[in-house]
């Protein structure tokens, strides 16, 4: 993934195998933590496709190593 890197974020939990992309249902690879405390999960494909907008909207991005 281009600029989305693995990060250890305070207050985030580890990824679970059962977590799925909010767009297509594939296994989640990226978590976007939002300012309101919510989160969005994306597979690698959708994270790359929406990376610019995610960077604008998210407080933090966390990816699976």
mmCIF file of C-alpha atoms in Angstrom:
data_model
loop_
_atom_site.group_PDB
_atom_site.id
_atom_site.type_symbol
_atom_site.label_atom_id
_atom_site.label_comp_id
_atom_site.label_asym_id
_atom_site.label_seq_id
_atom_site.Cartn_x
_atom_site.Cartn_y
_atom_site.Cartn_z
ATOM 1 C CA UNK A 1 0.000 0.000 0.000
ATOM 2 C CA UNK A 2 1.501 3.320 -0.987
ATOM 3 C CA UNK A 3 1.458 5.622 2.020
ATOM 4 C CA UNK A 4 -0.708 3.726 4.503
ATOM 5 C CA UNK A 5 1.724 2.197 6.933
ATOM 6 C CA UNK A 6 1.486 -0.068 9.949
ATOM 7 C CA UNK A 7 1.124 1.938 13.090
ATOM 8 C CA UNK A 8 0.696 1.318 16.761
ATOM 9 C CA UNK A 9 -2.130 3.676 17.692
ATOM 10 C CA UNK A 10 -3.133 4.479 21.241
ATOM 11 C CA UNK A 11 -6.640 3.270 21.954
ATOM 12 C CA UNK A 12 -6.996 1.034 18.911
ATOM 13 C CA UNK A 13 -7.500 -2.672 19.181
ATOM 14 C CA UNK A 14 -5.806 -5.392 17.161
ATOM 15 C CA UNK A 15 -7.453 -6.577 13.957
ATOM 16 C CA UNK A 16 -9.662 -9.652 14.248
ATOM 17 C CA UNK A 17 -9.769 -12.217 11.439
ATOM 18 C CA UNK A 18 -13.543 -11.828 11.384
ATOM 19 C CA UNK A 19 -13.429 -8.075 10.584
ATOM 20 C CA UNK A 20 -14.590 -7.314 7.053
ATOM 21 C CA UNK A 21 -14.341 -4.448 4.571
ATOM 22 C CA UNK A 22 -17.285 -2.054 4.829
ATOM 23 C CA UNK A 23 -17.390 -1.833 1.009
ATOM 24 C CA UNK A 24 -17.155 -5.439 -0.209
ATOM 25 C CA UNK A 25 -16.945 -7.855 2.714
ATOM 26 C CA UNK A 26 -13.349 -9.014 2.087
ATOM 27 C CA UNK A 27 -11.008 -9.340 5.065
ATOM 28 C CA UNK A 28 -10.227 -5.896 6.537
ATOM 29 C CA UNK A 29 -6.651 -4.669 6.141
ATOM 30 C CA UNK A 30 -7.038 -0.977 7.077
ATOM 31 C CA UNK A 31 -8.933 0.730 9.897
ATOM 32 C CA UNK A 32 -9.738 4.427 9.564
ATOM 33 C CA UNK A 33 -10.405 5.974 12.973
ATOM 34 C CA UNK A 34 -12.707 8.997 12.666
ATOM 35 C CA UNK A 35 -12.814 12.159 14.778
ATOM 36 C CA UNK A 36 -16.231 11.232 16.214
ATOM 37 C CA UNK A 37 -14.809 7.948 17.540
ATOM 38 C CA UNK A 38 -16.238 5.770 14.801
ATOM 39 C CA UNK A 39 -14.217 3.622 12.472
ATOM 40 C CA UNK A 40 -14.343 2.329 8.928
ATOM 41 C CA UNK A 41 -12.747 -0.929 7.778
ATOM 42 C CA UNK A 42 -11.395 -1.539 4.283
ATOM 43 C CA UNK A 43 -9.706 -4.319 2.345
ATOM 44 C CA UNK A 44 -6.408 -3.391 0.694
ATOM 45 C CA UNK A 45 -8.087 -2.726 -2.660
ATOM 46 C CA UNK A 46 -10.657 -0.278 -1.311
ATOM 47 C CA UNK A 47 -8.167 1.376 1.058
ATOM 48 C CA UNK A 48 -5.929 2.166 -1.930
ATOM 49 C CA UNK A 49 -8.876 3.280 -4.051
ATOM 50 C CA UNK A 50 -10.113 5.715 -1.365
ATOM 51 C CA UNK A 51 -6.794 6.587 0.290
ATOM 52 C CA UNK A 52 -6.912 10.321 -0.497
ATOM 53 C CA UNK A 53 -10.370 10.782 0.983
ATOM 54 C CA UNK A 54 -9.542 8.562 3.977
ATOM 55 C CA UNK A 55 -6.514 10.738 4.768
ATOM 56 C CA UNK A 56 -8.757 13.827 4.755
ATOM 57 C CA UNK A 57 -11.500 12.324 6.925
ATOM 58 C CA UNK A 58 -9.635 10.040 9.338
ATOM 59 C CA UNK A 59 -7.809 11.001 12.519
ATOM 60 C CA UNK A 60 -5.632 7.911 12.134
ATOM 61 C CA UNK A 61 -5.128 4.987 9.775
ATOM 62 C CA UNK A 62 -4.011 1.586 11.013
ATOM 63 C CA UNK A 63 -3.051 -1.298 8.753
ATOM 64 C CA UNK A 64 -2.467 -4.983 9.310
ATOM 65 C CA UNK A 65 1.235 -5.825 9.280
#
